[in-house]
């Protein structure tokens, strides 16, 4: 019986492009969404519906693509798809797929080789992977970085930002991460050829920030807390349920300013109530939502489950240490899917994490938990070598089956300490 490689994709509820369902921690395709099955050509539709069945029950809009043969370790191309089946049973033939690919190629903007600032040009939009447009190379387009907190602006926000700069000529913008009014743009920072920001934009932004003596003053009469937000900020955002991980998409157009908001996880089997705290509203006027990044961060913190404190005063120090590690690991796991790719890369750089252990400055939320796990690991190794590390890890396992994932996260972040996992 012929073998077919299959890939299941989902259309996000909020709109956008078809996306592969992935594990938030590893980035690998979600179990059951990618693999090889055997079926006759006539039975491919039935095989497709069977493969999608468990995901269809979640109410997702799905499609499954097939490639002939077993191609698990090969690159898959859209123009080689032999058949595609949608969740409603509709079948798209190879000929129809080829026509769609050709139409998309005609409509796709090409790299502007005449751009004087290449390879930073915006031909691919930078909304997702840029490798197709850049011939397999990583995209090197510049992204503006906040001079106050050094967080990078999302690439998907840049087209709207450029449009607003061209419309107004000069633009003061608030950082979506630290909320400081720290960006001072003008038309000279926009490339006229490709409509992206010029490569030296960050040096210029930093010079202007320093020359101003720091954060800029808001426009006369504007709110000091929420005015002049990054273009594209709206009252819709998404996060993963802190209990089951299901994506929760919220539109807050009708929310009452200043109040607390409660919603329920869309997965009926979970039913977790999720609280959006009153702190998501502007701290100055209380009438406007803060940036989506800040709203998401505050919501995750407000719903962060904590391990129960022991009521046994005789609980040993090693058990308390295990609880502390489990807290840090579970906190990091919940944040991970919301981090930028650069932040994720740094979290896997053990040398970088170790360099922050003795930092006199408060650590950013995204890296704090990983540094804490590394610091405790080094401390335990100095105190008792590998035996001490193994005993502490065993204490985490003994906290219960609900903390086994935390134990695996600790394993990962202890790598390279002594002989641990080396």
Short mmCIF file of C-alpha atoms in Angstrom, two decimals:
data_model
loop_
_atom_site.label_atom_id
_atom_site.label_comp_id
_atom_site.label_asym_id
_atom_site.label_seq_id
_atom_site.Cartn_x
_atom_site.Cartn_y
_atom_site.Cartn_z
CA UNK A 1 0.00 0.00 0.00
CA UNK A 2 1.45 3.45 -0.91
CA UNK A 3 2.92 5.62 1.85
CA UNK A 4 2.13 9.32 2.21
CA UNK A 5 3.72 11.97 4.40
CA UNK A 6 1.06 14.21 5.94
CA UNK A 7 0.98 17.58 7.72
CA UNK A 8 -2.07 18.98 9.52
CA UNK A 9 -2.44 22.78 9.70
CA UNK A 10 -4.91 25.08 11.44
CA UNK A 11 -6.40 28.43 10.43
CA UNK A 12 -6.16 30.78 13.48
CA UNK A 13 -9.52 31.94 14.82
CA UNK A 14 -8.35 35.54 14.65
CA UNK A 15 -7.53 35.22 10.96
CA UNK A 16 -4.21 35.09 9.16
CA UNK A 17 -2.36 32.33 7.33
CA UNK A 18 -2.55 28.57 7.78
CA UNK A 19 -0.16 27.51 10.52
CA UNK A 20 1.42 24.30 11.73
CA UNK A 21 0.42 23.25 15.24
CA UNK A 22 3.62 23.21 17.27
CA UNK A 23 4.79 22.35 20.77
CA UNK A 24 5.35 25.72 22.54
CA UNK A 25 8.63 24.66 24.18
CA UNK A 26 10.38 22.78 21.39
CA UNK A 27 8.82 24.23 18.24
CA UNK A 28 8.35 20.70 16.88
CA UNK A 29 5.05 19.79 15.18
CA UNK A 30 2.41 18.79 17.72
CA UNK A 31 2.12 15.03 18.19
CA UNK A 32 -0.27 13.58 15.63
CA UNK A 33 -0.04 16.49 13.16
CA UNK A 34 2.95 15.23 11.16
CA UNK A 35 3.89 11.73 10.09
CA UNK A 36 3.49 8.95 7.56
CA UNK A 37 0.41 6.86 6.84
CA UNK A 38 -0.45 4.17 4.32
CA UNK A 39 -3.54 4.41 2.13
CA UNK A 40 -4.74 3.81 -1.38
CA UNK A 41 -5.25 6.84 -3.57
CA UNK A 42 -9.01 6.29 -3.39
CA UNK A 43 -8.91 5.99 0.39
CA UNK A 44 -6.81 9.11 1.00
CA UNK A 45 -9.81 11.28 1.90
CA UNK A 46 -11.01 8.80 4.54
CA UNK A 47 -7.48 8.55 5.93
CA UNK A 48 -7.30 12.35 6.08
CA UNK A 49 -10.56 12.68 8.03
CA UNK A 50 -9.41 9.98 10.44
CA UNK A 51 -6.05 11.71 11.03
CA UNK A 52 -7.79 15.05 11.74
CA UNK A 53 -10.57 13.59 13.91
CA UNK A 54 -9.08 14.32 17.36
CA UNK A 55 -8.30 17.92 16.38
CA UNK A 56 -11.66 18.47 14.66
CA UNK A 57 -13.37 17.76 17.99
CA UNK A 58 -11.66 20.88 19.34
CA UNK A 59 -13.62 23.03 16.88
CA UNK A 60 -10.53 23.99 14.86
CA UNK A 61 -10.57 24.82 11.15
CA UNK A 62 -8.13 22.31 9.68
CA UNK A 63 -6.57 21.06 6.50
CA UNK A 64 -4.18 18.18 5.82
CA UNK A 65 -1.61 18.07 3.01
CA UNK A 66 -0.10 14.90 1.55
CA UNK A 67 3.24 14.24 -0.15
CA UNK A 68 3.96 10.92 -1.85
CA UNK A 69 6.35 8.63 0.00
CA UNK A 70 7.99 8.80 3.42
CA UNK A 71 9.67 12.22 3.69
CA UNK A 72 10.05 12.68 7.44
CA UNK A 73 13.64 13.93 7.22
CA UNK A 74 13.25 15.87 3.97
CA UNK A 75 12.23 19.43 3.18
CA UNK A 76 8.60 19.63 2.09
CA UNK A 77 7.53 22.02 -0.68
CA UNK A 78 4.03 23.26 -1.42
CA UNK A 79 4.43 22.67 -5.17
CA UNK A 80 4.99 18.95 -4.49
CA UNK A 81 1.75 18.38 -2.56
CA UNK A 82 -0.20 15.60 -4.25
CA UNK A 83 -3.50 16.17 -2.46
CA UNK A 84 -5.03 18.37 0.24
CA UNK A 85 -8.17 17.69 2.28
CA UNK A 86 -9.97 20.30 4.40
CA UNK A 87 -11.75 19.59 7.66
CA UNK A 88 -15.15 19.83 5.96
CA UNK A 89 -14.17 17.06 3.53
CA UNK A 90 -13.38 19.32 0.56
CA UNK A 91 -10.56 17.92 -1.58
CA UNK A 92 -8.02 20.07 -3.45
CA UNK A 93 -6.21 18.27 -6.27
CA UNK A 94 -2.54 18.60 -7.18
CA UNK A 95 -3.46 20.58 -10.30
CA UNK A 96 -5.49 23.09 -8.27
CA UNK A 97 -2.65 23.43 -5.77
CA UNK A 98 -0.15 24.11 -8.57
CA UNK A 99 -2.40 26.86 -9.92
CA UNK A 100 -2.68 28.44 -6.44
CA UNK A 101 1.10 28.37 -6.02
CA UNK A 102 1.59 30.03 -9.40
CA UNK A 103 -0.94 32.74 -8.56
CA UNK A 104 0.76 33.39 -5.21
CA UNK A 105 4.17 33.61 -6.89
CA UNK A 106 2.86 36.22 -9.32
CA UNK A 107 1.41 38.29 -6.47
CA UNK A 108 4.42 37.95 -4.17
CA UNK A 109 6.68 41.04 -4.03
CA UNK A 110 10.24 40.25 -4.98
CA UNK A 111 13.42 41.31 -3.25
CA UNK A 112 14.38 44.81 -4.32
CA UNK A 113 17.92 44.34 -5.56
CA UNK A 114 18.10 48.06 -6.30
CA UNK A 115 17.65 48.92 -2.61
CA UNK A 116 20.75 50.83 -1.43
CA UNK A 117 20.31 49.32 2.04
CA UNK A 118 19.99 45.65 0.98
CA UNK A 119 19.55 43.07 2.41
CA UNK A 120 17.25 44.85 4.85
CA UNK A 121 14.42 45.39 2.41
CA UNK A 122 10.82 44.54 3.27
CA UNK A 123 9.79 42.58 0.21
CA UNK A 124 8.74 39.57 2.28
CA UNK A 125 6.87 41.59 4.90
CA UNK A 126 8.74 39.89 7.74
CA UNK A 127 5.45 38.65 9.19
CA UNK A 128 6.66 35.08 9.33
CA UNK A 129 9.53 33.09 7.90
CA UNK A 130 11.51 35.12 5.38
CA UNK A 131 13.58 32.25 4.04
CA UNK A 132 11.59 31.77 0.84
CA UNK A 133 12.18 35.34 -0.29
CA UNK A 134 15.78 35.45 0.93
CA UNK A 135 16.77 32.22 -0.85
CA UNK A 136 17.18 30.19 2.32
CA UNK A 137 19.17 32.82 4.24
CA UNK A 138 18.02 34.26 7.54
CA UNK A 139 16.35 37.63 7.18
CA UNK A 140 18.71 40.45 8.10
CA UNK A 141 16.16 43.25 8.08
CA UNK A 142 16.75 45.72 10.89
CA UNK A 143 14.19 46.00 13.68
CA UNK A 144 14.09 49.10 15.90
CA UNK A 145 15.15 48.53 19.51
CA UNK A 146 13.86 50.55 22.45
CA UNK A 147 16.68 52.80 23.79
CA UNK A 148 15.18 52.50 27.29
CA UNK A 149 14.69 48.74 27.75
CA UNK A 150 16.48 47.33 24.65
CA UNK A 151 13.48 45.24 23.61
CA UNK A 152 13.05 44.79 19.86
CA UNK A 153 9.87 45.94 18.11
CA UNK A 154 7.86 43.11 16.56
CA UNK A 155 8.62 42.88 12.85
CA UNK A 156 4.90 42.70 12.05
CA UNK A 157 4.41 46.17 13.57
CA UNK A 158 6.97 47.85 11.32
CA UNK A 159 4.87 48.29 8.11
CA UNK A 160 2.22 50.19 10.10
CA UNK A 161 4.93 52.17 11.86
CA UNK A 162 6.53 53.16 8.55
CA UNK A 163 3.16 54.19 7.15
CA UNK A 164 2.51 56.44 10.15
CA UNK A 165 5.99 57.99 9.91
CA UNK A 166 5.44 58.80 6.23
CA UNK A 167 2.03 60.30 7.00
CA UNK A 168 3.08 62.51 9.92
CA UNK A 169 6.73 63.22 9.07
CA UNK A 170 7.82 63.05 12.73
CA UNK A 171 6.60 60.51 15.24
CA UNK A 172 7.13 59.96 18.97
CA UNK A 173 6.15 56.41 19.93
CA UNK A 174 5.79 54.56 23.22
CA UNK A 175 7.60 51.23 23.68
CA UNK A 176 5.18 48.29 23.85
CA UNK A 177 7.34 46.51 26.43
CA UNK A 178 8.47 49.12 28.99
CA UNK A 179 5.84 51.75 28.00
CA UNK A 180 8.44 54.53 27.93
CA UNK A 181 7.99 57.25 25.30
CA UNK A 182 11.39 56.41 23.88
CA UNK A 183 11.17 56.25 20.06
CA UNK A 184 11.68 59.44 18.02
CA UNK A 185 11.22 58.73 14.30
CA UNK A 186 11.20 60.98 11.25
CA UNK A 187 10.98 60.45 7.50
CA UNK A 188 14.77 60.28 7.21
CA UNK A 189 14.72 56.90 8.95
CA UNK A 190 12.56 55.32 6.23
CA UNK A 191 14.11 53.82 3.10
CA UNK A 192 12.34 55.32 0.08
CA UNK A 193 13.10 52.31 -2.11
CA UNK A 194 11.71 49.46 -0.02
CA UNK A 195 9.65 51.28 2.62
CA UNK A 196 11.49 49.73 5.58
CA UNK A 197 13.57 51.39 8.25
CA UNK A 198 17.16 52.19 7.31
CA UNK A 199 19.95 50.00 8.77
CA UNK A 200 21.30 52.73 11.06
CA UNK A 201 17.92 53.36 12.69
CA UNK A 202 18.94 52.06 16.13
CA UNK A 203 22.07 54.19 16.35
CA UNK A 204 20.00 57.25 15.44
CA UNK A 205 17.23 56.38 17.92
CA UNK A 206 19.76 55.96 20.72
CA UNK A 207 21.45 59.28 19.90
CA UNK A 208 18.12 61.11 19.99
CA UNK A 209 17.13 59.43 23.25
CA UNK A 210 20.45 60.41 24.86
CA UNK A 211 20.33 63.96 23.51
CA UNK A 212 16.88 64.36 25.08
CA UNK A 213 18.19 63.17 28.43
CA UNK A 214 16.02 60.06 28.38
CA UNK A 215 12.29 59.57 27.96
CA UNK A 216 10.46 62.14 25.82
CA UNK A 217 7.58 64.25 27.11
CA UNK A 218 4.09 63.42 25.75
CA UNK A 219 2.30 65.84 23.46
CA UNK A 220 0.49 68.71 25.22
CA UNK A 221 -2.80 67.49 26.65
CA UNK A 222 -2.00 63.82 25.99
CA UNK A 223 -2.08 61.18 28.71
CA UNK A 224 1.35 60.62 30.22
CA UNK A 225 0.66 56.91 30.60
CA UNK A 226 -0.92 55.66 27.39
CA UNK A 227 -0.70 58.25 24.61
CA UNK A 228 1.29 57.73 21.41
CA UNK A 229 1.29 53.93 21.52
CA UNK A 230 2.95 51.86 18.83
CA UNK A 231 0.77 51.79 15.67
CA UNK A 232 -1.21 48.59 15.38
CA UNK A 233 -1.99 48.24 19.10
CA UNK A 234 -5.64 47.27 19.50
CA UNK A 235 -8.07 45.75 21.95
CA UNK A 236 -7.50 42.17 20.86
CA UNK A 237 -4.84 39.78 22.06
CA UNK A 238 -4.32 36.12 22.78
CA UNK A 239 -2.62 33.99 25.40
CA UNK A 240 -2.44 30.34 26.38
CA UNK A 241 -4.66 29.09 29.20
CA UNK A 242 -2.36 28.79 32.26
CA UNK A 243 -3.98 25.46 33.12
CA UNK A 244 -4.31 23.49 29.85
CA UNK A 245 -2.44 25.60 27.26
CA UNK A 246 -5.42 26.17 24.94
CA UNK A 247 -5.19 29.45 23.00
CA UNK A 248 -7.56 32.11 24.35
CA UNK A 249 -8.39 34.96 21.94
CA UNK A 250 -9.98 38.04 23.51
CA UNK A 251 -11.51 41.18 22.03
CA UNK A 252 -11.91 43.88 24.67
CA UNK A 253 -13.83 46.53 22.70
CA UNK A 254 -16.82 46.36 25.06
CA UNK A 255 -14.87 46.05 28.29
CA UNK A 256 -15.54 48.60 31.03
CA UNK A 257 -12.40 50.72 31.57
CA UNK A 258 -10.68 50.34 34.91
CA UNK A 259 -12.31 47.07 35.89
CA UNK A 260 -11.26 43.46 36.27
CA UNK A 261 -12.29 41.10 33.46
CA UNK A 262 -12.96 37.38 33.82
CA UNK A 263 -13.24 34.90 30.96
CA UNK A 264 -13.29 31.12 30.68
CA UNK A 265 -10.95 28.80 28.79
CA UNK A 266 -12.66 27.81 25.50
CA UNK A 267 -11.79 24.17 26.13
CA UNK A 268 -14.90 22.82 27.89
CA UNK A 269 -12.87 20.00 29.41
CA UNK A 270 -10.71 22.58 31.19
CA UNK A 271 -13.17 25.28 32.26
CA UNK A 272 -10.45 27.38 33.89
CA UNK A 273 -11.49 30.94 34.77
CA UNK A 274 -8.90 33.47 33.60
CA UNK A 275 -8.68 36.89 35.25
CA UNK A 276 -7.48 40.03 33.52
CA UNK A 277 -6.50 42.33 36.40
CA UNK A 278 -7.45 45.99 36.65
CA UNK A 279 -3.78 46.85 36.10
CA UNK A 280 -4.23 46.21 32.34
CA UNK A 281 -5.69 49.73 32.12
CA UNK A 282 -3.55 52.85 31.91
CA UNK A 283 -2.06 53.76 35.29
CA UNK A 284 -2.65 57.47 34.65
CA UNK A 285 -6.12 57.83 33.12
CA UNK A 286 -7.54 54.36 33.74
CA UNK A 287 -9.50 54.56 30.46
CA UNK A 288 -7.19 53.02 27.86
CA UNK A 289 -5.75 49.55 27.60
CA UNK A 290 -2.00 49.23 27.91
CA UNK A 291 -0.07 47.58 25.08
CA UNK A 292 -0.96 43.97 24.16
CA UNK A 293 2.46 42.81 25.37
CA UNK A 294 1.90 44.37 28.79
CA UNK A 295 -1.71 43.12 29.01
CA UNK A 296 -0.54 39.59 28.24
CA UNK A 297 2.27 39.76 30.78
CA UNK A 298 -0.01 41.06 33.56
CA UNK A 299 -2.67 38.46 32.77
CA UNK A 300 -0.18 35.61 32.91
CA UNK A 301 1.16 36.88 36.23
CA UNK A 302 -2.34 37.24 37.70
CA UNK A 303 -3.23 33.66 36.75
CA UNK A 304 0.08 32.07 37.57
CA UNK A 305 -0.66 29.03 39.74
CA UNK A 306 1.56 28.78 42.77
CA UNK A 307 2.62 25.65 44.54
CA UNK A 308 0.90 25.57 47.94
CA UNK A 309 3.10 26.62 50.78
CA UNK A 310 3.71 23.81 53.19
CA UNK A 311 1.88 24.09 56.49
CA UNK A 312 4.40 21.73 58.04
CA UNK A 313 6.94 23.87 59.85
CA UNK A 314 9.18 20.82 59.99
CA UNK A 315 9.42 20.59 56.20
CA UNK A 316 13.06 20.16 55.32
CA UNK A 317 15.10 22.79 53.55
CA UNK A 318 15.67 20.52 50.54
CA UNK A 319 11.90 20.17 49.98
CA UNK A 320 11.46 23.95 50.16
CA UNK A 321 14.28 24.30 47.65
CA UNK A 322 12.55 21.78 45.37
CA UNK A 323 9.34 23.84 45.54
CA UNK A 324 11.30 26.96 44.65
CA UNK A 325 12.81 25.24 41.60
CA UNK A 326 9.43 23.87 40.51
CA UNK A 327 7.90 27.35 40.76
CA UNK A 328 10.68 28.82 38.60
CA UNK A 329 10.46 26.03 36.01
CA UNK A 330 6.68 26.21 35.66
CA UNK A 331 6.77 30.01 35.43
CA UNK A 332 9.35 29.83 32.63
CA UNK A 333 7.37 27.16 30.77
CA UNK A 334 4.28 29.39 30.75
CA UNK A 335 6.19 32.41 29.46
CA UNK A 336 8.26 30.59 26.85
CA UNK A 337 5.86 30.64 23.90
CA UNK A 338 5.51 34.45 24.18
CA UNK A 339 9.24 35.18 23.98
CA UNK A 340 11.01 36.49 20.89
CA UNK A 341 13.30 34.13 19.00
CA UNK A 342 16.31 36.09 20.24
CA UNK A 343 15.18 35.66 23.86
CA UNK A 344 14.66 31.92 23.31
CA UNK A 345 18.16 31.62 21.85
CA UNK A 346 19.63 33.40 24.87
CA UNK A 347 17.76 31.10 27.26
CA UNK A 348 19.57 28.16 25.66
CA UNK A 349 22.94 29.90 26.06
CA UNK A 350 24.16 28.58 29.41
CA UNK A 351 27.14 30.97 29.41
CA UNK A 352 24.79 33.94 29.06
CA UNK A 353 22.59 32.72 31.92
CA UNK A 354 25.59 32.11 34.18
CA UNK A 355 26.89 35.62 33.48
CA UNK A 356 23.69 37.05 35.00
CA UNK A 357 23.82 35.09 38.26
CA UNK A 358 25.81 37.78 40.05
CA UNK A 359 24.19 40.72 38.26
CA UNK A 360 23.60 43.65 40.67
CA UNK A 361 20.63 44.84 38.59
CA UNK A 362 17.13 43.33 38.72
CA UNK A 363 16.66 40.76 35.97
CA UNK A 364 13.96 40.98 33.31
CA UNK A 365 10.98 38.68 33.82
CA UNK A 366 11.72 36.56 30.75
CA UNK A 367 15.16 35.48 32.00
CA UNK A 368 14.78 35.60 35.79
CA UNK A 369 13.48 32.04 36.27
CA UNK A 370 16.15 30.44 34.09
CA UNK A 371 18.93 32.30 35.94
CA UNK A 372 17.46 31.23 39.29
CA UNK A 373 17.51 27.56 38.24
CA UNK A 374 21.13 27.86 37.06
CA UNK A 375 22.16 29.63 40.27
CA UNK A 376 20.61 26.96 42.49
CA UNK A 377 22.20 24.23 40.36
CA UNK A 378 25.68 25.72 40.75
CA UNK A 379 25.11 26.21 44.49
CA UNK A 380 24.04 22.58 44.98
CA UNK A 381 26.98 21.30 42.92
CA UNK A 382 29.46 23.32 44.99
CA UNK A 383 27.86 22.02 48.18
CA UNK A 384 27.74 18.33 47.33
CA UNK A 385 28.67 17.61 43.73
CA UNK A 386 26.54 15.43 41.48
CA UNK A 387 24.96 13.63 44.43
CA UNK A 388 23.48 16.92 45.70
CA UNK A 389 22.09 17.73 42.24
CA UNK A 390 20.52 14.29 41.93
CA UNK A 391 18.97 14.48 45.40
CA UNK A 392 17.46 17.92 44.72
CA UNK A 393 16.07 16.75 41.38
CA UNK A 394 14.55 13.71 43.11
CA UNK A 395 12.83 16.02 45.61
CA UNK A 396 11.13 17.83 42.70
CA UNK A 397 9.90 14.49 41.36
CA UNK A 398 8.54 13.64 44.81
CA UNK A 399 6.38 16.78 44.87
CA UNK A 400 3.89 14.84 42.72
CA UNK A 401 3.07 13.88 39.16
CA UNK A 402 1.85 17.42 38.46
CA UNK A 403 5.43 18.67 38.68
CA UNK A 404 7.16 16.13 36.43
CA UNK A 405 7.28 18.62 33.55
CA UNK A 406 8.95 21.11 35.90
CA UNK A 407 11.52 18.45 36.79
CA UNK A 408 12.33 17.97 33.10
CA UNK A 409 12.71 21.73 32.65
CA UNK A 410 15.17 21.84 35.55
CA UNK A 411 17.09 18.99 33.90
CA UNK A 412 17.40 21.07 30.75
CA UNK A 413 18.64 24.21 32.50
CA UNK A 414 21.14 22.34 34.67
CA UNK A 415 22.95 21.08 31.58
CA UNK A 416 26.71 21.58 31.79
CA UNK A 417 26.83 21.93 35.60
CA UNK A 418 29.41 19.34 36.60
CA UNK A 419 28.61 16.19 34.65
CA UNK A 420 24.87 16.87 34.54
CA UNK A 421 23.49 15.75 31.16
CA UNK A 422 26.87 16.36 29.56
#
